[in-house]
Short mmCIF file of C-alpha atoms in Angstrom, two decimals:
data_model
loop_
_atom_site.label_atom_id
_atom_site.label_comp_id
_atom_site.label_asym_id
_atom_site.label_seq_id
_atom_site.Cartn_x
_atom_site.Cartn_y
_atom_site.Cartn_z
CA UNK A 941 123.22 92.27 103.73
CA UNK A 942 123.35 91.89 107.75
CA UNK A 943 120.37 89.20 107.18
CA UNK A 944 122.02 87.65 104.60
CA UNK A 945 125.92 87.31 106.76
CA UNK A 946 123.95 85.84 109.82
CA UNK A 947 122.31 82.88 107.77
CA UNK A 948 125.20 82.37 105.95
CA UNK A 949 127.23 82.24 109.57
CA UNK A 950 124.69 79.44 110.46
CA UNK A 951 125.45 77.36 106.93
CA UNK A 952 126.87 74.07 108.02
CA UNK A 953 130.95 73.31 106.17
CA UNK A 954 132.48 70.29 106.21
CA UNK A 955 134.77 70.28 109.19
CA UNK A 956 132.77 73.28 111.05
CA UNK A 957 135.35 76.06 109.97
CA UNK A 958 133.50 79.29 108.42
CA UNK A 959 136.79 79.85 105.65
CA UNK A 960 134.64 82.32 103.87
CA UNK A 961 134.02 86.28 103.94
CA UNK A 962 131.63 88.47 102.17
CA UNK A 963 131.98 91.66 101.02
CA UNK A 964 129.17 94.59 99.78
CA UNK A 965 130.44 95.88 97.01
CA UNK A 966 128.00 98.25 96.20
CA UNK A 967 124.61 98.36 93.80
CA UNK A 968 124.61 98.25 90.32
CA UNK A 969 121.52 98.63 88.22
CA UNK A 970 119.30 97.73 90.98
CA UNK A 971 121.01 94.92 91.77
CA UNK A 972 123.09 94.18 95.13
CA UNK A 973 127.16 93.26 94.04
CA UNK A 974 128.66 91.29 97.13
CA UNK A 975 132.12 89.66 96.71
CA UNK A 976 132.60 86.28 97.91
CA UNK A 977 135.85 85.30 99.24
CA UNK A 978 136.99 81.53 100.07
CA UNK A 979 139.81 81.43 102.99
CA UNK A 980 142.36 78.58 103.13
CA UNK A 981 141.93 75.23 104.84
CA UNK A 982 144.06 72.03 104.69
CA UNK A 983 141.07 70.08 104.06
CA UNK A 984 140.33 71.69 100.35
CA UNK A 985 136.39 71.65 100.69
CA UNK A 986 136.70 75.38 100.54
CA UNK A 987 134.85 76.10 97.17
CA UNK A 988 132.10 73.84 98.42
CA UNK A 989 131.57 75.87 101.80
CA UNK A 990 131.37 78.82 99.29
CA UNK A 991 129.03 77.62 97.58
CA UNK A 992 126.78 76.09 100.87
CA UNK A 993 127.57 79.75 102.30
CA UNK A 994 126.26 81.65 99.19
CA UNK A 995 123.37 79.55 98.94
CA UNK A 996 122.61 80.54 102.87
CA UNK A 997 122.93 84.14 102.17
CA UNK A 998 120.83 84.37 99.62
CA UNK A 999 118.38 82.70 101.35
CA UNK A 1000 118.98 84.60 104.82
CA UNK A 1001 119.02 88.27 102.71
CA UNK A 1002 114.97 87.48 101.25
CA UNK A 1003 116.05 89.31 98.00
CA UNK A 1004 116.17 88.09 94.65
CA UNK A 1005 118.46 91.10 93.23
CA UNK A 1006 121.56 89.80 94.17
CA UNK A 1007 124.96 89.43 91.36
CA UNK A 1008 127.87 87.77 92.65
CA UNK A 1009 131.64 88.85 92.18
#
C-alpha cells in the first residue's frame, strides 16, 4: 500500500494539484480493497487525475490483487 501511495504521489494531474486520497480498506478474498477518493478542484479534471493516480498505484504497489471501491 505505502509503495503503491508514493507512485501514485509522483502521477502527473493536470494543473499539478494531487485532489485525490486513498484509503486501505481491508482484504477480501485475497484480494487488497483500497477506496479511492477524488477531492474538489475548480478545474473539473478530477476524475481524470483519479484515474492517472489509480493507474500509478497500481503500478507503484507490484501486485496484481488489487479491487477498487
Amino acid at each position: 500500500f505505502k509503495k503503491g501511495g508514493k507512485a501514485a504521489l509522483l502521477a502527473p494531474t493536470t494543473v499539478d494539484q494531487q485532489k485525490f486520497s486513498f484509503e486501505n480498506v481491508g482484504i477480501s478474498d485475497n484480494y487488497h480493497m483500497i477506496r479511492a477518493k477524488k477531492g474538489f478542484s475548480m478545474t473539473g479534471y478530477c476524475q481524470l487525475d483519479l484515474g492517472i493516480a489509480k493507474c500509478h498505484f497500481e503500478i507503484g504497489a507490484g501486485v496484481n490483487n488489487l479491487e477498487w471501491q
